[in-house]
Amino acid sequence: MKRHKIRNLAPLLLWYYGFILLTVLLGALGYVLMKYQRRRRYGSATSF
């Protein structure tokens, strides 16, 4: 019975960690894109 429980729980854990990883990746991508856009937008106006 214990083995069966673990087998049922494994995919859920995998999906949970996958979801967290995806969220972190999306957040990082959004942050980089925002930074890039900001730099591009104000780059020509204020030579930073």
mmCIF file with all atom_site columns, N, CA and C in Angstrom:
data_model
loop_
_atom_site.group_PDB
_atom_site.id
_atom_site.type_symbol
_atom_site.label_atom_id
_atom_site.label_alt_id
_atom_site.label_comp_id
_atom_site.label_asym_id
_atom_site.label_entity_id
_atom_site.label_seq_id
_atom_site.pdbx_PDB_ins_code
_atom_site.Cartn_x
_atom_site.Cartn_y
_atom_site.Cartn_z
_atom_site.occupancy
_atom_site.B_iso_or_equiv
_atom_site.pdbx_formal_charge
_atom_site.auth_seq_id
_atom_site.auth_comp_id
_atom_site.auth_asym_id
_atom_site.auth_atom_id
_atom_site.pdbx_PDB_model_num
ATOM 1   N N  . MET A 1 1  ? 0.840  -1.203 0.000   1.00 0.00 ? 1  MET A N  1
ATOM 2   C CA . MET A 1 1  ? 0.000  0.000  0.000   1.00 0.00 ? 1  MET A CA 1
ATOM 3   C C  . MET A 1 1  ? 0.878  1.258  0.000   1.00 0.00 ? 1  MET A C  1
ATOM 4   N N  . LYS A 1 2  ? 1.965  1.208  0.751   1.00 0.00 ? 2  LYS A N  1
ATOM 5   C CA . LYS A 1 2  ? 2.851  2.370  0.817   1.00 0.00 ? 2  LYS A CA 1
ATOM 6   C C  . LYS A 1 2  ? 3.457  2.676  -0.553  1.00 0.00 ? 2  LYS A C  1
ATOM 7   N N  . ARG A 1 3  ? 3.873  1.607  -1.229  1.00 0.00 ? 3  ARG A N  1
ATOM 8   C CA . ARG A 1 3  ? 4.505  1.770  -2.539  1.00 0.00 ? 3  ARG A CA 1
ATOM 9   C C  . ARG A 1 3  ? 3.530  2.414  -3.530  1.00 0.00 ? 3  ARG A C  1
ATOM 10  N N  . HIS A 1 4  ? 2.287  1.983  -3.450  1.00 0.00 ? 4  HIS A N  1
ATOM 11  C CA . HIS A 1 4  ? 1.263  2.492  -4.366  1.00 0.00 ? 4  HIS A CA 1
ATOM 12  C C  . HIS A 1 4  ? 1.033  3.989  -4.145  1.00 0.00 ? 4  HIS A C  1
ATOM 13  N N  . LYS A 1 5  ? 1.043  4.384  -2.879  1.00 0.00 ? 5  LYS A N  1
ATOM 14  C CA . LYS A 1 5  ? 0.831  5.792  -2.536  1.00 0.00 ? 5  LYS A CA 1
ATOM 15  C C  . LYS A 1 5  ? 1.937  6.659  -3.131  1.00 0.00 ? 5  LYS A C  1
ATOM 16  N N  . ILE A 1 6  ? 3.176  6.201  -2.979  1.00 0.00 ? 6  ILE A N  1
ATOM 17  C CA . ILE A 1 6  ? 4.324  6.959  -3.486  1.00 0.00 ? 6  ILE A CA 1
ATOM 18  C C  . ILE A 1 6  ? 4.245  7.085  -5.006  1.00 0.00 ? 6  ILE A C  1
ATOM 19  N N  . ARG A 1 7  ? 3.812  5.996  -5.645  1.00 0.00 ? 7  ARG A N  1
ATOM 20  C CA . ARG A 1 7  ? 3.736  6.007  -7.105  1.00 0.00 ? 7  ARG A CA 1
ATOM 21  C C  . ARG A 1 7  ? 2.703  7.027  -7.586  1.00 0.00 ? 7  ARG A C  1
ATOM 22  N N  . ASN A 1 8  ? 1.622  7.169  -6.834  1.00 0.00 ? 8  ASN A N  1
ATOM 23  C CA . ASN A 1 8  ? 0.581  8.128  -7.200  1.00 0.00 ? 8  ASN A CA 1
ATOM 24  C C  . ASN A 1 8  ? 1.012  9.563  -6.908  1.00 0.00 ? 8  ASN A C  1
ATOM 25  N N  . LEU A 1 9  ? 1.876  9.720  -5.926  1.00 0.00 ? 9  LEU A N  1
ATOM 26  C CA . LEU A 1 9  ? 2.297  11.057 -5.498  1.00 0.00 ? 9  LEU A CA 1
ATOM 27  C C  . LEU A 1 9  ? 3.414  11.607 -6.381  1.00 0.00 ? 9  LEU A C  1
ATOM 28  N N  . ALA A 1 10 ? 4.221  10.718 -6.955  1.00 0.00 ? 10 ALA A N  1
ATOM 29  C CA . ALA A 1 10 ? 5.387  11.141 -7.737  1.00 0.00 ? 10 ALA A CA 1
ATOM 30  C C  . ALA A 1 10 ? 5.038  12.102 -8.878  1.00 0.00 ? 10 ALA A C  1
ATOM 31  N N  . PRO A 1 11 ? 4.052  11.785 -9.731  1.00 0.00 ? 11 PRO A N  1
ATOM 32  C CA . PRO A 1 11 ? 3.726  12.707 -10.838 1.00 0.00 ? 11 PRO A CA 1
ATOM 33  C C  . PRO A 1 11 ? 3.266  14.072 -10.346 1.00 0.00 ? 11 PRO A C  1
ATOM 34  N N  . LEU A 1 12 ? 2.551  14.078 -9.212  1.00 0.00 ? 12 LEU A N  1
ATOM 35  C CA . LEU A 1 12 ? 2.058  15.340 -8.649  1.00 0.00 ? 12 LEU A CA 1
ATOM 36  C C  . LEU A 1 12 ? 3.231  16.213 -8.219  1.00 0.00 ? 12 LEU A C  1
ATOM 37  N N  . LEU A 1 13 ? 4.219  15.596 -7.553  1.00 0.00 ? 13 LEU A N  1
ATOM 38  C CA . LEU A 1 13 ? 5.409  16.323 -7.114  1.00 0.00 ? 13 LEU A CA 1
ATOM 39  C C  . LEU A 1 13 ? 6.167  16.859 -8.317  1.00 0.00 ? 13 LEU A C  1
ATOM 40  N N  . LEU A 1 14 ? 6.285  16.020 -9.348  1.00 0.00 ? 14 LEU A N  1
ATOM 41  C CA . LEU A 1 14 ? 7.002  16.416 -10.564 1.00 0.00 ? 14 LEU A CA 1
ATOM 42  C C  . LEU A 1 14 ? 6.316  17.620 -11.199 1.00 0.00 ? 14 LEU A C  1
ATOM 43  N N  . TRP A 1 15 ? 4.966  17.566 -11.275 1.00 0.00 ? 15 TRP A N  1
ATOM 44  C CA . TRP A 1 15 ? 4.199  18.659 -11.873 1.00 0.00 ? 15 TRP A CA 1
ATOM 45  C C  . TRP A 1 15 ? 4.350  19.926 -11.049 1.00 0.00 ? 15 TRP A C  1
ATOM 46  N N  . TYR A 1 16 ? 4.361  19.760 -9.709  1.00 0.00 ? 16 TYR A N  1
ATOM 47  C CA . TYR A 1 16 ? 4.485  20.900 -8.795  1.00 0.00 ? 16 TYR A CA 1
ATOM 48  C C  . TYR A 1 16 ? 5.820  21.607 -8.990  1.00 0.00 ? 16 TYR A C  1
ATOM 49  N N  . TYR A 1 17 ? 6.904  20.808 -9.018  1.00 0.00 ? 17 TYR A N  1
ATOM 50  C CA . TYR A 1 17 ? 8.232  21.400 -9.196  1.00 0.00 ? 17 TYR A CA 1
ATOM 51  C C  . TYR A 1 17 ? 8.375  22.005 -10.590 1.00 0.00 ? 17 TYR A C  1
ATOM 52  N N  . GLY A 1 18 ? 7.776  21.353 -11.583 1.00 0.00 ? 18 GLY A N  1
ATOM 53  C CA . GLY A 1 18 ? 7.805  21.870 -12.950 1.00 0.00 ? 18 GLY A CA 1
ATOM 54  C C  . GLY A 1 18 ? 7.108  23.218 -13.032 1.00 0.00 ? 18 GLY A C  1
ATOM 55  N N  . PHE A 1 19 ? 5.987  23.338 -12.328 1.00 0.00 ? 19 PHE A N  1
ATOM 56  C CA . PHE A 1 19 ? 5.220  24.585 -12.317 1.00 0.00 ? 19 PHE A CA 1
ATOM 57  C C  . PHE A 1 19 ? 6.028  25.710 -11.686 1.00 0.00 ? 19 PHE A C  1
ATOM 58  N N  . ILE A 1 20 ? 6.707  25.394 -10.573 1.00 0.00 ? 20 ILE A N  1
ATOM 59  C CA . ILE A 1 20 ? 7.538  26.396 -9.896  1.00 0.00 ? 20 ILE A CA 1
ATOM 60  C C  . ILE A 1 20 ? 8.672  26.843 -10.813 1.00 0.00 ? 20 ILE A C  1
ATOM 61  N N  . LEU A 1 21 ? 9.308  25.868 -11.464 1.00 0.00 ? 21 LEU A N  1
ATOM 62  C CA . LEU A 1 21 ? 10.423 26.169 -12.362 1.00 0.00 ? 21 LEU A CA 1
ATOM 63  C C  . LEU A 1 21 ? 9.951  27.051 -13.510 1.00 0.00 ? 21 LEU A C  1
ATOM 64  N N  . LEU A 1 22 ? 8.777  26.733 -14.061 1.00 0.00 ? 22 LEU A N  1
ATOM 65  C CA . LEU A 1 22 ? 8.228  27.500 -15.176 1.00 0.00 ? 22 LEU A CA 1
ATOM 66  C C  . LEU A 1 22 ? 7.936  28.932 -14.730 1.00 0.00 ? 22 LEU A C  1
ATOM 67  N N  . THR A 1 23 ? 7.358  29.081 -13.535 1.00 0.00 ? 23 THR A N  1
ATOM 68  C CA . THR A 1 23 ? 7.037  30.415 -13.014 1.00 0.00 ? 23 THR A CA 1
ATOM 69  C C  . THR A 1 23 ? 8.298  31.251 -12.839 1.00 0.00 ? 23 THR A C  1
ATOM 70  N N  . VAL A 1 24 ? 9.341  30.628 -12.283 1.00 0.00 ? 24 VAL A N  1
ATOM 71  C CA . VAL A 1 24 ? 10.611 31.333 -12.062 1.00 0.00 ? 24 VAL A CA 1
ATOM 72  C C  . VAL A 1 24 ? 11.220 31.742 -13.397 1.00 0.00 ? 24 VAL A C  1
ATOM 73  N N  . LEU A 1 25 ? 11.183 30.837 -14.370 1.00 0.00 ? 25 LEU A N  1
ATOM 74  C CA . LEU A 1 25 ? 11.751 31.120 -15.689 1.00 0.00 ? 25 LEU A CA 1
ATOM 75  C C  . LEU A 1 25 ? 10.991 32.257 -16.358 1.00 0.00 ? 25 LEU A C  1
ATOM 76  N N  . LEU A 1 26 ? 9.667  32.210 -16.276 1.00 0.00 ? 26 LEU A N  1
ATOM 77  C CA . LEU A 1 26 ? 8.846  33.260 -16.882 1.00 0.00 ? 26 LEU A CA 1
ATOM 78  C C  . LEU A 1 26 ? 9.120  34.601 -16.219 1.00 0.00 ? 26 LEU A C  1
ATOM 79  N N  . GLY A 1 27 ? 9.258  34.593 -14.898 1.00 0.00 ? 27 GLY A N  1
ATOM 80  C CA . GLY A 1 27 ? 9.549  35.824 -14.162 1.00 0.00 ? 27 GLY A CA 1
ATOM 81  C C  . GLY A 1 27 ? 10.879 36.416 -14.578 1.00 0.00 ? 27 GLY A C  1
ATOM 82  N N  . ALA A 1 28 ? 11.894 35.554 -14.692 1.00 0.00 ? 28 ALA A N  1
ATOM 83  C CA . ALA A 1 28 ? 13.225 36.017 -15.085 1.00 0.00 ? 28 ALA A CA 1
ATOM 84  C C  . ALA A 1 28 ? 13.194 36.576 -16.501 1.00 0.00 ? 28 ALA A C  1
ATOM 85  N N  . LEU A 1 29 ? 12.481 35.892 -17.388 1.00 0.00 ? 29 LEU A N  1
ATOM 86  C CA . LEU A 1 29 ? 12.389 36.328 -18.783 1.00 0.00 ? 29 LEU A CA 1
ATOM 87  C C  . LEU A 1 29 ? 11.696 37.687 -18.870 1.00 0.00 ? 29 LEU A C  1
ATOM 88  N N  . GLY A 1 30 ? 10.610 37.841 -18.121 1.00 0.00 ? 30 GLY A N  1
ATOM 89  C CA . GLY A 1 30 ? 9.881  39.105 -18.110 1.00 0.00 ? 30 GLY A CA 1
ATOM 90  C C  . GLY A 1 30 ? 10.742 40.243 -17.584 1.00 0.00 ? 30 GLY A C  1
ATOM 91  N N  . TYR A 1 31 ? 11.520 39.958 -16.542 1.00 0.00 ? 31 TYR A N  1
ATOM 92  C CA . TYR A 1 31 ? 12.392 40.971 -15.943 1.00 0.00 ? 31 TYR A CA 1
ATOM 93  C C  . TYR A 1 31 ? 13.451 41.421 -16.934 1.00 0.00 ? 31 TYR A C  1
ATOM 94  N N  . VAL A 1 32 ? 14.073 40.455 -17.607 1.00 0.00 ? 32 VAL A N  1
ATOM 95  C CA . VAL A 1 32 ? 15.116 40.768 -18.593 1.00 0.00 ? 32 VAL A CA 1
ATOM 96  C C  . VAL A 1 32 ? 14.524 41.571 -19.744 1.00 0.00 ? 32 VAL A C  1
ATOM 97  N N  . LEU A 1 33 ? 13.339 41.173 -20.197 1.00 0.00 ? 33 LEU A N  1
ATOM 98  C CA . LEU A 1 33 ? 12.686 41.874 -21.303 1.00 0.00 ? 33 LEU A CA 1
ATOM 99  C C  . LEU A 1 33 ? 12.358 43.305 -20.905 1.00 0.00 ? 33 LEU A C  1
ATOM 100 N N  . MET A 1 34 ? 11.854 43.487 -19.678 1.00 0.00 ? 34 MET A N  1
ATOM 101 C CA . MET A 1 34 ? 11.521 44.823 -19.192 1.00 0.00 ? 34 MET A CA 1
ATOM 102 C C  . MET A 1 34 ? 12.763 45.703 -19.136 1.00 0.00 ? 34 MET A C  1
ATOM 103 N N  . LYS A 1 35 ? 13.850 45.141 -18.605 1.00 0.00 ? 35 LYS A N  1
ATOM 104 C CA . LYS A 1 35 ? 15.104 45.875 -18.494 1.00 0.00 ? 35 LYS A CA 1
ATOM 105 C C  . LYS A 1 35 ? 15.602 46.275 -19.883 1.00 0.00 ? 35 LYS A C  1
ATOM 106 N N  . TYR A 1 36 ? 15.526 45.321 -20.822 1.00 0.00 ? 36 TYR A N  1
ATOM 107 C CA . TYR A 1 36 ? 15.996 45.564 -22.184 1.00 0.00 ? 36 TYR A CA 1
ATOM 108 C C  . TYR A 1 36 ? 15.166 46.655 -22.850 1.00 0.00 ? 36 TYR A C  1
ATOM 109 N N  . GLN A 1 37 ? 13.840 46.573 -22.668 1.00 0.00 ? 37 GLN A N  1
ATOM 110 C CA . GLN A 1 37 ? 12.956 47.566 -23.277 1.00 0.00 ? 37 GLN A CA 1
ATOM 111 C C  . GLN A 1 37 ? 13.222 48.952 -22.702 1.00 0.00 ? 37 GLN A C  1
ATOM 112 N N  . ARG A 1 38 ? 13.425 49.013 -21.386 1.00 0.00 ? 38 ARG A N  1
ATOM 113 C CA . ARG A 1 38 ? 13.667 50.295 -20.725 1.00 0.00 ? 38 ARG A CA 1
ATOM 114 C C  . ARG A 1 38 ? 14.966 50.905 -21.245 1.00 0.00 ? 38 ARG A C  1
ATOM 115 N N  . ARG A 1 39 ? 15.983 50.065 -21.375 1.00 0.00 ? 39 ARG A N  1
ATOM 116 C CA . ARG A 1 39 ? 17.281 50.540 -21.842 1.00 0.00 ? 39 ARG A CA 1
ATOM 117 C C  . ARG A 1 39 ? 17.166 51.028 -23.283 1.00 0.00 ? 39 ARG A C  1
ATOM 118 N N  . ARG A 1 40 ? 16.376 50.295 -24.090 1.00 0.00 ? 40 ARG A N  1
ATOM 119 C CA . ARG A 1 40 ? 16.218 50.658 -25.492 1.00 0.00 ? 40 ARG A CA 1
ATOM 120 C C  . ARG A 1 40 ? 15.403 51.939 -25.629 1.00 0.00 ? 40 ARG A C  1
ATOM 121 N N  . ARG A 1 41 ? 14.405 52.087 -24.744 1.00 0.00 ? 41 ARG A N  1
ATOM 122 C CA . ARG A 1 41 ? 13.506 53.237 -24.832 1.00 0.00 ? 41 ARG A CA 1
ATOM 123 C C  . ARG A 1 41 ? 14.233 54.534 -24.463 1.00 0.00 ? 41 ARG A C  1
ATOM 124 N N  . TYR A 1 42 ? 15.006 54.480 -23.361 1.00 0.00 ? 42 TYR A N  1
ATOM 125 C CA . TYR A 1 42 ? 15.684 55.691 -22.890 1.00 0.00 ? 42 TYR A CA 1
ATOM 126 C C  . TYR A 1 42 ? 17.155 55.734 -23.296 1.00 0.00 ? 42 TYR A C  1
ATOM 127 N N  . GLY A 1 43 ? 17.579 54.762 -24.105 1.00 0.00 ? 43 GLY A N  1
ATOM 128 C CA . GLY A 1 43 ? 18.985 54.701 -24.503 1.00 0.00 ? 43 GLY A CA 1
ATOM 129 C C  . GLY A 1 43 ? 19.384 55.875 -25.377 1.00 0.00 ? 43 GLY A C  1
ATOM 130 N N  . SER A 1 44 ? 18.563 56.181 -26.388 1.00 0.00 ? 44 SER A N  1
ATOM 131 C CA . SER A 1 44 ? 18.915 57.244 -27.326 1.00 0.00 ? 44 SER A CA 1
ATOM 132 C C  . SER A 1 44 ? 18.764 58.624 -26.690 1.00 0.00 ? 44 SER A C  1
ATOM 133 N N  . ALA A 1 45 ? 17.827 58.765 -25.747 1.00 0.00 ? 45 ALA A N  1
ATOM 134 C CA . ALA A 1 45 ? 17.565 60.063 -25.128 1.00 0.00 ? 45 ALA A CA 1
ATOM 135 C C  . ALA A 1 45 ? 18.659 60.411 -24.113 1.00 0.00 ? 45 ALA A C  1
ATOM 136 N N  . THR A 1 46 ? 18.995 59.462 -23.254 1.00 0.00 ? 46 THR A N  1
ATOM 137 C CA . THR A 1 46 ? 20.012 59.720 -22.226 1.00 0.00 ? 46 THR A CA 1
ATOM 138 C C  . THR A 1 46 ? 21.124 58.699 -22.369 1.00 0.00 ? 46 THR A C  1
ATOM 139 N N  . SER A 1 47 ? 22.161 59.018 -23.077 1.00 0.00 ? 47 SER A N  1
ATOM 140 C CA . SER A 1 47 ? 23.240 58.069 -23.411 1.00 0.00 ? 47 SER A CA 1
ATOM 141 C C  . SER A 1 47 ? 23.798 57.341 -22.192 1.00 0.00 ? 47 SER A C  1
ATOM 142 N N  . PHE A 1 48 ? 23.011 56.425 -21.610 1.00 0.00 ? 48 PHE A N  1
ATOM 143 C CA . PHE A 1 48 ? 23.473 55.678 -20.437 1.00 0.00 ? 48 PHE A CA 1
ATOM 144 C C  . PHE A 1 48 ? 24.229 54.437 -20.875 1.00 0.00 ? 48 PHE A C  1
#
